[in-house]
Amino acid sequence: MSLCVDLLSACVFLQGAGQDVGRSCILVSIGGKNIMLDCGMHMGYNDDRRFPDFSYVTQNGRLTDFLDCVIISHFHLDHCGALPYMSEMVGYDGPIYMTHPTKAICPILLEDFRKITVDKKGETNFFTSQMIKDCMKKVVPLNLHQTVQVDDELEIKAYYAGHVLGAAMVYIKVGSESVVYTGDYNMTPDRHLGAAWIDKCRPDILISESTYATTIRDSKRCRERDFLKKVHESIERGGKVLIPVFALGRAQELCILLETFWERMNLKAPIYFSTGMTEKANHYYKLFITWTNQKIRKTFVQRNMFEFKHIKAFDRSYADNPGPMVVFATPGMLHAGQSLQIFKKWAGNEKNMVIMPGYCVQGTIGHKILNGQRKLEMEGRATLDVKLQVEYMSFSAHADAKGIMQLIRMAEPRNMLLVHGEAAKMEFLKGKIEQEFSIDCYMPANGETVTVKTNPSVPVDMSVNLLKREMALGGPLPDPKKPRSMHGTLIMKESSLKLVSSEQALKELGLNEHQLRFTCRVPLQDPHSDSETLHRIYTHLKSLLKGYTIQHLPDGTVMVESIVIKVSSSAEDANAKILLLSWSYQDEDLGSFLSSVLKKGLPKM
Amino acid sequence: MAAHLKKRVYEEFSKVVQIPHEEAPAKKLRLSKPSKSAALHVDLCKATNSTDALQYLLQFARKPVEAESVEGVIRILLEHYYKENDNSVRLKIASLLGLLSKTRGFSPDCIFDDAINTLSNENSHQVLAQLLGTLLVIGTQLPESPAVRLRLTEVACKHLSDTHFGVRNKCLQLLGGLGVADAPLLKDGEGSSSSSGAVREVQTIISDYFADQDPRVRTAALKAMLQLHERGMKIHQIIYEQACRLLSDDYEQVRSAAVQMVWVLSQLYPESIVPIPSSNEEIRLVDDAFGKISHMVSDGSWTVRVQAAKTLGSMLQVSPHFLEQTLDKKLMSDLRRKRTAHERAKELFASGEFSSGRKWADDAPKEKLDTNTVSLIASGACGAFVHGLEDEMFEVRIAAVEALCQLACSSPSFAEKCLDFLVDMFNDEIEEVRLQSIHVLREISTHITLREDQLDTVLAVLEDSSRDIREALHELLCYTNVSTKECIQLALLELLKNLNKYPTDRNSVWKCLKFLGSRHPTLVLPLVPELLSTHPYFDTPEPDMDDPAYIAVLVLVFNAAKSCPTMPALFSDHTFRHYAYLRDSLSHLVPPLRLPGRKQVYSLDSVDSDAGSGSVESAQLFLQQSLHRVSTIQNLETPGGQDLLDFTIRDLQRLGELQTELAGAADFCATYLRCQLLLMKALQEKLWNTAVPLCLKQNVTATAAAQQIVEETYKLEFLYSGLENRQVATIHHVRLQAKALQLILTARTRQGLDPLVSSEKFLQEVESFQRQFLPELPHLQDSFAEKLLELMPRLSSCKPVELVKILQATLRQSGVPQLRLPERIHRATATIIEPTGESDNPLRFTTGLVLALDIDATLEHVQNPQNTVKVQVLYPDGQSHVIHPKPADFRNPGPDRHRLITQVYLSHSAWTEPSQIEVRLLLAYSSASSSPSKSMTGWSDSFDGPPPPEPAVEGTIPFSKAVKVYIMPKPARR
């Protein structure tokens, strides 16, 4: 039986994030519902390519009609950057779901992003502040582990994902089909966030990021210890430490790390944080304590860890102050802004140190100095001697290969889909997943659709009459553990399924009933007269079929239930009898059984 | 009328509870039986609806019932049970049955059959479950009887097929708690086959429910199996496979119980062989279980993770190969093998280079990995501890650290491997975890030698602002072995830095250096010129003797010099002078040295040091001899006895000072003998048994002596640890003598209490003495107590006057029971380190506000200091406060050693000028805590229970020197 294919499969269509780290945008259709997961932008492009191509999705229809909801996993721009563009410029009025912290922090980042593109780069045709506000009005906040009914059939539930404050994994369920989308997640807890966790929800598809598909990382303790030791040593020497960071996420973790270290070690050197949007964001970090890790949650009553004692706002003039200090400055790759200015000032002294806590794109100063370049050419043909120490520390909050496997073990999905990673790396992980869990694993490219067959249970209304009749047919009371077969007619009308008796179905559809009868001739050698043969058949069947009503009717027929058996002898040979069997379609089983029995002949007297 | 009746019934009842300590309880107790059950009966009959009945039952449940009337009450309850239609009332009755059958002194065998009968026509599942629970209680109360057990097992099996999970749960509990397989059955059954059949049956029955659809039942089944194990039944190995399957259950409580089950089986059958699925290989069961439990360390639920991590620690039989896998984590980056930071550090160390990765891509991946060999899902034990130590919840991390400790203690090679991980834990965000890992490292430090880079990390923690962490680390350094002289230098440098930053750590740092020096004399030797800044040609300035840092260096050097005779040659003149000074002032830190120019010192010291164990033995011998000498004193009137006692006490005191190992024992004996001496003196003169008015003065001294003896006996009993029952009996005996003396004295003066009452009290004490020390009585031959007990029948009937006379005679004639010393005996001591009492600056504070005074003290040989140690503050006006420190203020840095760091809040009205208050530590005691009679009072917890028969004597013993603190409460400014 083949029902509607849409019903039986969950489709995943990738707008972005397929075999690529950059903009994330995934369309899932599941049980007839279309859901957009994340709506990110690509940081590398400055033209149309930076946003997903929404016209491709709708085929010129309205987005609101096509999508049932949009879910944003966390506030990074590659996951939410295209949101105002989609909702305000393309036009989408449906619900947008995100967690409370994401909803709070996301507009700050969008506004910052807008400022840079419009005010600094002078682009036109870009979304405005008002659009960001309007877009945020469409957002419905989610709580952790809260099941939200989007409509009658579609429900979503958020799980903790680590990664950044408010990052969530979402569980989407329609009927008995379900999909889990992880967004970005982290399986090892860090200084301010806990580890991702999901229950054994056994989704049909698990869509997981795979940024570190081929990496197994060392324990974070070593990294932290190294980091602290380096900072500490430098401070003791009287040097200045510059840590270029991006405003949100890792910066907070490093702040907490240094703050607690300062506290523990009773250090006095000042720590500065270059201001800007950080303060606003920090405010939200203070607020959303429930989203942080165990230590912060437990101690916030005495003292909120984000109320930094040692970390103060940075002022441009502080950079020339004598004595040791630590400065966090944006941006993270030393390509512009405050971090670069400070770097230029401090580069000449070998007592100083710069610590790069993350990845640097090629071409930036960060990348150059990490590769050991000691002479930098600045604008205006000036050169800069880099004498300060350059350190590199990786503080990335994505799950590594082991973490991904751990999550799969926790959720036990039936199919696996890898996104947000490089193709070659995903290939390796895919092989591993298939080998370890023996489940199908997909890694679609951008613009590709993956269709996964699911095996949903389809609930069907059953008419009471039919149910009663089946009950009356006997047998033990229905056992919920054991399936049971029954006869009936399935009617699909509009979107409802009904199981009714055939009579009722005929009546409802206004059709006439047609009888279908099978007849069969069985040659039989029997020396007796017709009536005697018939009687012998009667007794034979009577002895054979216990529990069936067998009648010998006076008009020369034997009725077994509703099967008619007649005997006629051929004209030439009185011994060669022909048995006529006739049964209706419903009695096919019994009829064919009888014919096979009679073909074997009657027992000898 | 009914109200009146009820009132009467209650009156009787409330009297009954009070009665047992009045004089003739027998008659009224008989009354109690009808009254108690009658009240209940009346109530239950009166109840018109089920709510009322429930109310009555609830009220009834709040009052205790005596053992005698329990049966009647139960009958009435059962009667009502059959009549009742409401489930909740029946439920309550069922639970009451269980509660009542727990009554002390009541044996529930008479209601056993009735209880089983109730099961047969019960329809409600809840009530059924409760009834089964009641049966469990009854069954555990009953003495071991195979018939009963068998019966209960049958009942449980019958109801196991119930559809309600609660009933199945209780059945499984019943099977687990009482299922037959005990020794009596094995004896009774003719063939062992039948009984072992029953055993197997119970286990298979329970294991059938491992696959139940309800997770609660699955948990109950596992728990029942565990209980069978606890009761000593041998669990079959077949269960193992089933239990392993449950490790991947959907529900955490099932998984948690399964972890326990697997662990139990791994301990039972460590060496049996199990196949590895999907391959032909076979491994030991304990290894397999270890692998499986390791896997649970990355479970989704943190309670299971804690359980698993804890369990791992106790699986000591696991093969080293598997054990080492738990710390294994292959790193890779872009499919290329990467070395862990630990490995890099090790290599750097090996290559002799000190600085570590100052380059980017220092950790750049090296060789390319074959994709097939990389195993991502750690099969088996791989990386279990790596995960556990990085867990989100600190509970899991602590459990993992503890497990590491246990495993490392049993396997030195593993200890070596887990070192890096433990050192990493010093950086944990939660102090408890940091502290725990430092403690653990200390415990395993006998197995390991720290590398320089590891030491570096360890030492970095010395700057921690938490005092606990620093002191734990000092403690750790005391036990640490290091490998090179650079390490020593590094450690010294960091310790001096620490000293500079936190001057309060002085003592701790010095102690640490003492051990560091004495452990590594050869490593210190090449450093000496540098440490003492001596120069071959030039004289260097003499360092300041009061500089704590200089003292620290000297402590290190002198302790190293003790076992390194060539070292003193490197000392300069002033070093020798400083040595003499420090040897006097800090004798506990500076060992005696054989210095060339110091003959006298050498010879004097040799007495202490060289004699060694020999002197301890001789001292022990001396102690025994003195005691033996004393034992020649026949009775308290032996002539010359007093002098002998005097001398012996003096000898013992001196012995205690000389020989610290025997200080406790010598002190104990001396105190005991002093008691005897006092008693002797009090009885000696014939003066006091002449007429009263003539010898009032003598009487006063005797009374004082008696009082002092009583106090001393409390000291003897509670201040010394390691006492055996025999010594306690001897102490009590002395106390009894003192009490007898008191009685005689009061009888003579005819003052105060009625002699009848006090003599009664005395007789009670004698009785309780007899009860308590019955097994010790043979040792007390010819003693006061023995004679007294012989005369007991006469005493209890005679008049007080007569009693006093008898006592007087017995007291004077009875001998001194010989004191036998136990193996180890220690006196509880306390030293207040802070406040030092040397400060001349008064602590000023405003009247009406409080002053927080920091107290830091070390306690030795104090058991359970959380409950017993108190701080007393004595103000100049005689006012005294006793303060209870919080339990968290006590640290336990070593065996038999405690550290009290607390704050005491002081307040007083204004003074005109500063004055001194005294602070001391008290040891609180209560005789009730030592006497076993306490547990006899069954319902004593309830509000109207009788008070314990003998009122507990509570008091405090000061056991530290008082420290004076100068304070000045200023009047508040307006």
PDB file of N, CA and C in Angstrom, chain B residues 134-183:
ATOM      1  N   THR B 134       3.759  -4.463  54.440  1.00  0.00           N
ATOM      2  CA  THR B 134       3.597  -4.833  55.842  1.00  0.00           C
ATOM      3  C   THR B 134       4.172  -6.215  56.114  1.00  0.00           C
ATOM      4  N   LEU B 135       3.904  -7.117  55.170  1.00  0.00           N
ATOM      5  CA  LEU B 135       4.441  -8.475  55.320  1.00  0.00           C
ATOM      6  C   LEU B 135       5.957  -8.452  55.361  1.00  0.00           C
ATOM      7  N   LEU B 136       6.517  -7.577  54.551  1.00  0.00           N
ATOM      8  CA  LEU B 136       7.972  -7.466  54.531  1.00  0.00           C
ATOM      9  C   LEU B 136       8.480  -7.051  55.910  1.00  0.00           C
ATOM     10  N   VAL B 137       7.767  -6.079  56.495  1.00  0.00           N
ATOM     11  CA  VAL B 137       8.169  -5.618  57.827  1.00  0.00           C
ATOM     12  C   VAL B 137       8.042  -6.746  58.836  1.00  0.00           C
ATOM     13  N   ILE B 138       6.889  -7.417  58.778  1.00  0.00           N
ATOM     14  CA  ILE B 138       6.661  -8.511  59.725  1.00  0.00           C
ATOM     15  C   ILE B 138       7.720  -9.580  59.537  1.00  0.00           C
ATOM     16  N   GLY B 139       7.972  -9.890  58.271  1.00  0.00           N
ATOM     17  CA  GLY B 139       8.952 -10.931  57.968  1.00  0.00           C
ATOM     18  C   GLY B 139      10.323 -10.592  58.509  1.00  0.00           C
ATOM     19  N   THR B 140      10.714  -9.307  58.399  1.00  0.00           N
ATOM     20  CA  THR B 140      12.046  -8.958  58.893  1.00  0.00           C
ATOM     21  C   THR B 140      12.083  -8.958  60.410  1.00  0.00           C
ATOM     22  N   GLN B 141      10.915  -8.719  61.048  1.00  0.00           N
ATOM     23  CA  GLN B 141      10.883  -8.721  62.504  1.00  0.00           C
ATOM     24  C   GLN B 141      10.971 -10.134  63.061  1.00  0.00           C
ATOM     25  N   LEU B 142      10.394 -11.061  62.305  1.00  0.00           N
ATOM     26  CA  LEU B 142      10.351 -12.436  62.796  1.00  0.00           C
ATOM     27  C   LEU B 142      11.741 -13.043  62.797  1.00  0.00           C
ATOM     28  N   PRO B 143      11.974 -13.936  63.732  1.00  0.00           N
ATOM     29  CA  PRO B 143      13.266 -14.633  63.707  1.00  0.00           C
ATOM     30  C   PRO B 143      13.347 -15.509  62.456  1.00  0.00           C
ATOM     31  N   GLU B 144      14.542 -15.812  62.066  1.00  0.00           N
ATOM     32  CA  GLU B 144      14.741 -16.599  60.856  1.00  0.00           C
ATOM     33  C   GLU B 144      14.028 -17.937  60.969  1.00  0.00           C
ATOM     34  N   SER B 145      13.051 -18.127  60.157  1.00  0.00           N
ATOM     35  CA  SER B 145      12.387 -19.408  60.182  1.00  0.00           C
ATOM     36  C   SER B 145      12.084 -19.801  58.757  1.00  0.00           C
ATOM     37  N   PRO B 146      12.575 -20.950  58.330  1.00  0.00           N
ATOM     38  CA  PRO B 146      12.415 -21.328  56.918  1.00  0.00           C
ATOM     39  C   PRO B 146      10.947 -21.414  56.509  1.00  0.00           C
ATOM     40  N   ALA B 147      10.112 -21.870  57.420  1.00  0.00           N
ATOM     41  CA  ALA B 147       8.710 -22.041  57.039  1.00  0.00           C
ATOM     42  C   ALA B 147       8.096 -20.694  56.684  1.00  0.00           C
ATOM     43  N   VAL B 148       8.341 -19.729  57.555  1.00  0.00           N
ATOM     44  CA  VAL B 148       7.784 -18.396  57.321  1.00  0.00           C
ATOM     45  C   VAL B 148       8.313 -17.819  56.020  1.00  0.00           C
ATOM     46  N   ARG B 149       9.615 -17.965  55.841  1.00  0.00           N
ATOM     47  CA  ARG B 149      10.241 -17.429  54.636  1.00  0.00           C
ATOM     48  C   ARG B 149       9.640 -18.057  53.386  1.00  0.00           C
ATOM     49  N   LEU B 150       9.495 -19.364  53.478  1.00  0.00           N
ATOM     50  CA  LEU B 150       8.951 -20.084  52.334  1.00  0.00           C
ATOM     51  C   LEU B 150       7.551 -19.590  52.021  1.00  0.00           C
ATOM     52  N   ARG B 151       6.802 -19.418  53.078  1.00  0.00           N
ATOM     53  CA  ARG B 151       5.427 -18.957  52.923  1.00  0.00           C
ATOM     54  C   ARG B 151       5.398 -17.584  52.254  1.00  0.00           C
ATOM     55  N   LEU B 152       6.248 -16.719  52.742  1.00  0.00           N
ATOM     56  CA  LEU B 152       6.287 -15.364  52.187  1.00  0.00           C
ATOM     57  C   LEU B 152       6.735 -15.390  50.731  1.00  0.00           C
ATOM     58  N   THR B 153       7.686 -16.235  50.437  1.00  0.00           N
ATOM     59  CA  THR B 153       8.145 -16.341  49.060  1.00  0.00           C
ATOM     60  C   THR B 153       6.987 -16.759  48.163  1.00  0.00           C
ATOM     61  N   GLU B 154       6.229 -17.730  48.646  1.00  0.00           N
ATOM     62  CA  GLU B 154       5.078 -18.190  47.862  1.00  0.00           C
ATOM     63  C   GLU B 154       4.113 -17.048  47.606  1.00  0.00           C
ATOM     64  N   VAL B 155       3.796 -16.330  48.694  1.00  0.00           N
ATOM     65  CA  VAL B 155       2.863 -15.206  48.564  1.00  0.00           C
ATOM     66  C   VAL B 155       3.370 -14.218  47.527  1.00  0.00           C
ATOM     67  N   ALA B 156       4.650 -13.905  47.625  1.00  0.00           N
ATOM     68  CA  ALA B 156       5.229 -12.932  46.715  1.00  0.00           C
ATOM     69  C   ALA B 156       5.139 -13.417  45.283  1.00  0.00           C
ATOM     70  N   CYS B 157       5.453 -14.691  45.073  1.00  0.00           N
ATOM     71  CA  CYS B 157       5.420 -15.222  43.718  1.00  0.00           C
ATOM     72  C   CYS B 157       4.006 -15.173  43.161  1.00  0.00           C
ATOM     73  N   LYS B 158       3.049 -15.401  44.052  1.00  0.00           N
ATOM     74  CA  LYS B 158       1.663 -15.428  43.599  1.00  0.00           C
ATOM     75  C   LYS B 158       1.247 -14.063  43.060  1.00  0.00           C
ATOM     76  N   HIS B 159       1.660 -13.057  43.738  1.00  0.00           N
ATOM     77  CA  HIS B 159       1.216 -11.731  43.339  1.00  0.00           C
ATOM     78  C   HIS B 159       2.124 -11.044  42.330  1.00  0.00           C
ATOM     79  N   LEU B 160       3.153 -11.751  41.923  1.00  0.00           N
ATOM     80  CA  LEU B 160       4.089 -11.129  40.978  1.00  0.00           C
ATOM     81  C   LEU B 160       3.436 -10.824  39.646  1.00  0.00           C
ATOM     82  N   SER B 161       2.384 -11.549  39.314  1.00  0.00           N
ATOM     83  CA  SER B 161       1.778 -11.342  38.000  1.00  0.00           C
ATOM     84  C   SER B 161       0.733 -10.245  38.028  1.00  0.00           C
ATOM     85  N   ASP B 162       0.656  -9.517  39.100  1.00  0.00           N
ATOM     86  CA  ASP B 162      -0.320  -8.438  39.206  1.00  0.00           C
ATOM     87  C   ASP B 162      -0.067  -7.397  38.117  1.00  0.00           C
ATOM     88  N   THR B 163      -1.146  -6.724  37.737  1.00  0.00           N
ATOM     89  CA  THR B 163      -0.966  -5.742  36.662  1.00  0.00           C
ATOM     90  C   THR B 163      -0.434  -4.418  37.175  1.00  0.00           C
ATOM     91  N   HIS B 164      -0.576  -4.183  38.457  1.00  0.00           N
ATOM     92  CA  HIS B 164      -0.140  -2.896  38.990  1.00  0.00           C
ATOM     93  C   HIS B 164       1.342  -2.952  39.341  1.00  0.00           C
ATOM     94  N   PHE B 165       2.069  -1.919  38.937  1.00  0.00           N
ATOM     95  CA  PHE B 165       3.518  -1.958  39.154  1.00  0.00           C
ATOM     96  C   PHE B 165       3.878  -1.978  40.641  1.00  0.00           C
ATOM     97  N   GLY B 166       3.048  -1.282  41.441  1.00  0.00           N
ATOM     98  CA  GLY B 166       3.355  -1.187  42.876  1.00  0.00           C
ATOM     99  C   GLY B 166       3.363  -2.552  43.533  1.00  0.00           C
ATOM    100  N   VAL B 167       2.403  -3.355  43.146  1.00  0.00           N
ATOM    101  CA  VAL B 167       2.317  -4.691  43.741  1.00  0.00           C
ATOM    102  C   VAL B 167       3.532  -5.516  43.341  1.00  0.00           C
ATOM    103  N   ARG B 168       3.863  -5.425  42.050  1.00  0.00           N
ATOM    104  CA  ARG B 168       5.029  -6.186  41.596  1.00  0.00           C
ATOM    105  C   ARG B 168       6.291  -5.716  42.312  1.00  0.00           C
ATOM    106  N   ASN B 169       6.380  -4.393  42.474  1.00  0.00           N
ATOM    107  CA  ASN B 169       7.515  -3.817  43.184  1.00  0.00           C
ATOM    108  C   ASN B 169       7.679  -4.425  44.558  1.00  0.00           C
ATOM    109  N   LYS B 170       6.557  -4.433  45.297  1.00  0.00           N
ATOM    110  CA  LYS B 170       6.616  -4.910  46.671  1.00  0.00           C
ATOM    111  C   LYS B 170       6.933  -6.387  46.714  1.00  0.00           C
ATOM    112  N   CYS B 171       6.363  -7.136  45.753  1.00  0.00           N
ATOM    113  CA  CYS B 171       6.647  -8.568  45.713  1.00  0.00           C
ATOM    114  C   CYS B 171       8.137  -8.793  45.536  1.00  0.00           C
ATOM    115  N   LEU B 172       8.716  -8.004  44.639  1.00  0.00           N
ATOM    116  CA  LEU B 172      10.147  -8.170  44.390  1.00  0.00           C
ATOM    117  C   LEU B 172      10.951  -7.782  45.624  1.00  0.00           C
ATOM    118  N   GLN B 173      10.494  -6.742  46.299  1.00  0.00           N
ATOM    119  CA  GLN B 173      11.184  -6.352  47.529  1.00  0.00           C
ATOM    120  C   GLN B 173      11.128  -7.476  48.546  1.00  0.00           C
ATOM    121  N   LEU B 174       9.944  -8.070  48.618  1.00  0.00           N
ATOM    122  CA  LEU B 174       9.732  -9.170  49.557  1.00  0.00           C
ATOM    123  C   LEU B 174      10.676 -10.320  49.222  1.00  0.00           C
ATOM    124  N   LEU B 175      10.750 -10.629  47.927  1.00  0.00           N
ATOM    125  CA  LEU B 175      11.626 -11.716  47.504  1.00  0.00           C
ATOM    126  C   LEU B 175      13.068 -11.368  47.815  1.00  0.00           C
ATOM    127  N   GLY B 176      13.414 -10.126  47.551  1.00  0.00           N
ATOM    128  CA  GLY B 176      14.795  -9.722  47.784  1.00  0.00           C
ATOM    129  C   GLY B 176      15.131  -9.733  49.255  1.00  0.00           C
ATOM    130  N   GLY B 177      14.178  -9.255  50.057  1.00  0.00           N
ATOM    131  CA  GLY B 177      14.469  -9.131  51.483  1.00  0.00           C
ATOM    132  C   GLY B 177      14.366 -10.447  52.224  1.00  0.00           C
ATOM    133  N   LEU B 178      13.453 -11.317  51.770  1.00  0.00           N
ATOM    134  CA  LEU B 178      13.187 -12.510  52.565  1.00  0.00           C
ATOM    135  C   LEU B 178      13.216 -13.806  51.773  1.00  0.00           C
ATOM    136  N   GLY B 179      13.512 -13.694  50.484  1.00  0.00           N
ATOM    137  CA  GLY B 179      13.489 -14.898  49.658  1.00  0.00           C
ATOM    138  C   GLY B 179      14.329 -16.001  50.269  1.00  0.00           C
ATOM    139  N   VAL B 180      13.833 -17.220  50.168  1.00  0.00           N
ATOM    140  CA  VAL B 180      14.502 -18.302  50.873  1.00  0.00           C
ATOM    141  C   VAL B 180      15.770 -18.719  50.176  1.00  0.00           C
ATOM    142  N   ALA B 181      16.765 -18.877  50.924  1.00  0.00           N
ATOM    143  CA  ALA B 181      18.015 -19.469  50.454  1.00  0.00           C
ATOM    144  C   ALA B 181      18.985 -19.417  51.591  1.00  0.00           C
ATOM    145  N   ASP B 182      18.464 -19.418  52.784  1.00  0.00           N
ATOM    146  CA  ASP B 182      19.339 -19.217  53.922  1.00  0.00           C
ATOM    147  C   ASP B 182      19.862 -20.541  54.438  1.00  0.00           C
ATOM    148  N   ALA B 183      20.801 -20.404  55.327  1.00  0.00           N
ATOM    149  CA  ALA B 183      21.441 -21.600  55.888  1.00  0.00           C
ATOM    150  C   ALA B 183      20.448 -22.558  56.544  1.00  0.00           C
TER     151      ALA B 183
END
